[in-house]
XYZ file of C-alpha atoms in Angstrom:
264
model
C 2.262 2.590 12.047
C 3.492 2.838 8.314
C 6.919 3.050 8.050
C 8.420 5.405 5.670
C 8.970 3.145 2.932
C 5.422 2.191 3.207
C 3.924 5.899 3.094
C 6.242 6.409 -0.234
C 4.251 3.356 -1.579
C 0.891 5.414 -1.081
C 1.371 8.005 -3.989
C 1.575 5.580 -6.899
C -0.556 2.822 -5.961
C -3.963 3.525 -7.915
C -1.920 4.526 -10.697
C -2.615 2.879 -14.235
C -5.069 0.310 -12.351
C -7.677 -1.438 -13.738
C -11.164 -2.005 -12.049
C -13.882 -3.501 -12.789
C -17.856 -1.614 -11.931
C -20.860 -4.114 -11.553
C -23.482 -2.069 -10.579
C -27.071 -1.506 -12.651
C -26.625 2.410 -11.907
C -25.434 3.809 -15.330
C -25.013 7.361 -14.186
C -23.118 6.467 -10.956
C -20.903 4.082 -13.293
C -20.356 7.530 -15.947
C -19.765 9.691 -12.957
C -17.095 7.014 -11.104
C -15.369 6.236 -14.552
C -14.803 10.050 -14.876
C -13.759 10.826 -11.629
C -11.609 7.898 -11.315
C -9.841 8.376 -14.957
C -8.486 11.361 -13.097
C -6.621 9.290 -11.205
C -4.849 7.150 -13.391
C -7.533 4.357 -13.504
C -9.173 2.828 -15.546
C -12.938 1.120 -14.900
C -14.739 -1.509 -16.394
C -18.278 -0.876 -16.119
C -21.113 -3.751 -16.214
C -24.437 -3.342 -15.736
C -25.875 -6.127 -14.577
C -24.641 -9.210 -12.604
C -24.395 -12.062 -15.454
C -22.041 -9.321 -17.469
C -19.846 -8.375 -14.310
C -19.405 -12.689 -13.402
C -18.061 -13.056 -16.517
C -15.700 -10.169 -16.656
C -14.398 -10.741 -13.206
C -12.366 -13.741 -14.218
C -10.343 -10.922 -16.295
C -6.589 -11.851 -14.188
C -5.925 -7.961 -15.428
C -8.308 -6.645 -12.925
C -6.640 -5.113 -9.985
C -9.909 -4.620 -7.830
C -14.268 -5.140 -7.973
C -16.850 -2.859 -6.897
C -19.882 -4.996 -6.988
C -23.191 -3.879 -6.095
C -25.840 -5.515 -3.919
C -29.065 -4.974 -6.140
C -28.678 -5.455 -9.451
C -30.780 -7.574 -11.940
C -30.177 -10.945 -13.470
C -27.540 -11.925 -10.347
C -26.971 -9.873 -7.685
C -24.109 -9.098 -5.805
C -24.123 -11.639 -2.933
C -24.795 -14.780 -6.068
C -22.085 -12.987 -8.080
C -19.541 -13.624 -5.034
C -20.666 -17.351 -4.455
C -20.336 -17.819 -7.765
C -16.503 -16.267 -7.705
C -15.993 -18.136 -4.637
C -14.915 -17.054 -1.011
C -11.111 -18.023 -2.430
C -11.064 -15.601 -5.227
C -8.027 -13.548 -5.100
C -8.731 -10.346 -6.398
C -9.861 -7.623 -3.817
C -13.841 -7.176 -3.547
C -15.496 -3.915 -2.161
C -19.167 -4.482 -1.515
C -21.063 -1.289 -2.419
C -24.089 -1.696 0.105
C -27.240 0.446 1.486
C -26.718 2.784 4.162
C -27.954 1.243 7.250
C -28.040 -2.202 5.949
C -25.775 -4.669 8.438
C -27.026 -7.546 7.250
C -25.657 -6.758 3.809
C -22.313 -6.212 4.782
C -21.632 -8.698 7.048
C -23.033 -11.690 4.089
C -20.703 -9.901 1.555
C -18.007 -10.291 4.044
C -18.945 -13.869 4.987
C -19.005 -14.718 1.239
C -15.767 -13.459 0.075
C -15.764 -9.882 -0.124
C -12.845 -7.622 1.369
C -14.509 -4.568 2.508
C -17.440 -2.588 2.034
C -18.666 1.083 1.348
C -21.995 2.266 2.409
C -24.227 4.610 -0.364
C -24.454 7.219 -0.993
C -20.580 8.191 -0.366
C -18.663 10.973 -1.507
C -16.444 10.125 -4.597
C -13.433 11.162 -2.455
C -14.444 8.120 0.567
C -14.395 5.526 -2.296
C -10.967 6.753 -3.914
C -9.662 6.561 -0.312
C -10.707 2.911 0.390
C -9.569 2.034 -3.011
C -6.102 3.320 -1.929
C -6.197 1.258 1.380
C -7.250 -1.476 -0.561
C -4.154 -0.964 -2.841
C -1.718 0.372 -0.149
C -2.011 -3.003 1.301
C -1.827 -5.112 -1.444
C 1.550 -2.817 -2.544
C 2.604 -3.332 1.009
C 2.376 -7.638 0.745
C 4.088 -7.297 -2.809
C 6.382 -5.406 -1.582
C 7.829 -7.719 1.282
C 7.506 -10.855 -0.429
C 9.556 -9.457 -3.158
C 12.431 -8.496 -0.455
C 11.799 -11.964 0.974
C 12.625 -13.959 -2.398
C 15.364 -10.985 -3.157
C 17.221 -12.175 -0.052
C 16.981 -16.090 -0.786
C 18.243 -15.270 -4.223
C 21.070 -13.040 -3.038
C 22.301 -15.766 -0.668
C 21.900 -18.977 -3.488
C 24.625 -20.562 -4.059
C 26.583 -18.983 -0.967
C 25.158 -20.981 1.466
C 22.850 -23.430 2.160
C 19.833 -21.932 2.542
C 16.403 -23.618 3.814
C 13.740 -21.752 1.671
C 11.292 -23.394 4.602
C 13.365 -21.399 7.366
C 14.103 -18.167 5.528
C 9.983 -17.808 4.806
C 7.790 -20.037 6.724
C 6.398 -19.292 10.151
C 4.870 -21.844 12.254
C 2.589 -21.542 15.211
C 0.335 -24.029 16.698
C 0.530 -26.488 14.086
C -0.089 -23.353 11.533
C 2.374 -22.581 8.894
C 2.038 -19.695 6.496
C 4.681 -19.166 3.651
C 4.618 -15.655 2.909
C 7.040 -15.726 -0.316
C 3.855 -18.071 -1.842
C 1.301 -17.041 0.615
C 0.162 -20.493 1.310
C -1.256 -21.510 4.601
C -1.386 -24.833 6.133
C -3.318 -25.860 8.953
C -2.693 -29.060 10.206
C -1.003 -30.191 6.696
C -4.484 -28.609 5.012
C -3.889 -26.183 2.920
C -6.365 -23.129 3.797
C -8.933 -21.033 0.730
C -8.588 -17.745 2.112
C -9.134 -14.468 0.470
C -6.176 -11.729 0.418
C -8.234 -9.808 2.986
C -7.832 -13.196 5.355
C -4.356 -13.912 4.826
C -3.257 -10.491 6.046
C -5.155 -10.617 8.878
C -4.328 -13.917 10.263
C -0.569 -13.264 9.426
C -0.857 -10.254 11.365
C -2.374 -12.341 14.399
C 0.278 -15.145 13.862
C 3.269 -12.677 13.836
C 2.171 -11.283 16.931
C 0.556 -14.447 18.398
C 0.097 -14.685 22.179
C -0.722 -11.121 22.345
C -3.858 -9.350 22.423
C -4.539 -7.748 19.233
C -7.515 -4.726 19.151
C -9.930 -4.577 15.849
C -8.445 -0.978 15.563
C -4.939 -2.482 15.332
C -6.192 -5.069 13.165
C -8.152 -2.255 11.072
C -5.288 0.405 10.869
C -2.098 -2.219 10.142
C -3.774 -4.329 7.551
C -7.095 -2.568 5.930
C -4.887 0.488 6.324
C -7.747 1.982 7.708
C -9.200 3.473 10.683
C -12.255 1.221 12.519
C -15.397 3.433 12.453
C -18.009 3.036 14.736
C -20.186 -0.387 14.942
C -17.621 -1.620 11.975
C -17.952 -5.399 11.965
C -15.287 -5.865 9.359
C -13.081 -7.251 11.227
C -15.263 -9.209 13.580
C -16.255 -11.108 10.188
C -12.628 -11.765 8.699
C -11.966 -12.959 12.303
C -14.834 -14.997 11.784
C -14.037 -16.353 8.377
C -10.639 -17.463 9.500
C -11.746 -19.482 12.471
C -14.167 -21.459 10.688
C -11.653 -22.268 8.137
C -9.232 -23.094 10.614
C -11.745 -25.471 12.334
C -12.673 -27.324 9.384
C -9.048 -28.576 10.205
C -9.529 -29.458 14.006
C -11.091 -29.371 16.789
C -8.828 -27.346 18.353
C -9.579 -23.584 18.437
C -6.330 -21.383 17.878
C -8.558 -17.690 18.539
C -9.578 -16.338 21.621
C -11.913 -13.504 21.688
C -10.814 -11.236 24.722
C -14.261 -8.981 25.404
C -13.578 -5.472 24.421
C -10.137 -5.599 23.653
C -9.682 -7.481 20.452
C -8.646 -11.206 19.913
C -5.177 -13.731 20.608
C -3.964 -16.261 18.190
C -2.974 -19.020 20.762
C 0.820 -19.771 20.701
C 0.130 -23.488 21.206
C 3.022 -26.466 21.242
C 4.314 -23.870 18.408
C 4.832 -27.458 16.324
């Protein structure tokens, strides 16, 4: 559950953000730019795939909603071409129905994905998850590096102690959000980090995809959702490019367990 000080972070997070539109629809992009300038944010619209590649780069956008079909590239080429490590949020825009869609856009980078048509009031709430969580991250890395700054000079502080965790050879430090596996560092989008430091805070347990869905896409799992089945999947591959050894276990109908390991 959100804490307080986490719900207060919900009523200001789409404000005065920027985001950036790649889909060939030019009445959908007039209609979303209107609606969404009534919420304190501003879009970027492009119209075709080559135009959106080149504006996605932009470090001042705060989130992508990329089409699938669109001329010139379309959405699955413009995420290879941003790569699966690119750090600003993605949310696939995909046909209704369409699995196969969603899952490639998740294997390839993106963070989440909203079926059309949708009601203009579905997207601005999985824009807000989107940000809630991101405001959430921010948030306690901030307090994290507060507190190491607070106690400089007062005491000898290990900056290793104070942010890393380790389990099972794993090491995430959240003040820089760099993971290590094995003394590799790990490409994961933010969408992957969250989840697998959710799984390594509360490794050893198992850990539903509702859990996973409602804590960290601040969302609630909908039926046949393979979101998180994907991210899951993303991370263990990444992992395993590392060793042999695999640190997931998939528990059949109740959600997965980050092994505790040696916890060196």
């Amino acid at each position: 559950m959100l804490t307080t000080a986490d719900k207060q972070l919900t009523d200001s997070v789409v404000e005065n953000k920027k985001i950036l539109l790649i889909d060939d629809d030019h009445e959908l992009a007039e209609l979303l730019t209107e609606y969404l300038a009534g919420e304190n944010i501003t879009v970027i619209s492009c119209l075709d795939g080559v135009a959106g590649l080149a504006q996605a780069f932009d470090e001042s956008i705060d989130l992508i909603l990329l089409d699938v079909m669109m001329p010139k590239l379309n959405g699955f080429e413009v995420l290879k071409a941003l790569g699966g490590n690119h750090k600003t949020p993605i949310l696939m825009l995909t046909a209704r129905g369409d699995d196969n869609d969603r899952i490639l856009g998740l294997e390839l980078g993106a963070d989440d994905y909203l079926a059309k048509p949708f009601k203009h009031r579905e997207l601005l709430a999985r824009i807000n998850a989107i940000f809630r969580r991101i405001a959430i991250v921010k948030e306690s890395t901030n307090s994290s590096q507060s507190t190491l700054a607070s106690l400089d000079g007062i005491a000898p502080v290990s900056t290793a102690t104070m942010n890393n965790i380790t389990v099972n050879q794993l090491t995430i430090n959240h003040a820089t959000r760099e993971v290590l596996s094995h003394g590799h560092s790990l490409d994961l989008t933010g969408t992957e980090y969250l989840i697998l430091l959710y799984m390594v805070e509360h490794h050893s347990k198992i850990i539903s995809k509702a859990e996973i869905s409602e804590q960290v896409l601040q969302r609630k799992l909908s039926l046949y959702d393979r979101t998180i089945d994907v991210h899951v999947g993303n991370i263990r591959r990444k992992i395993l490019a590392t060793t042999d050894v695999d640190k997931f276990k998939t528990v059949r109908g109740a959600g997965y367990v980050f092994l505790q390991g040696d916890m060196s």
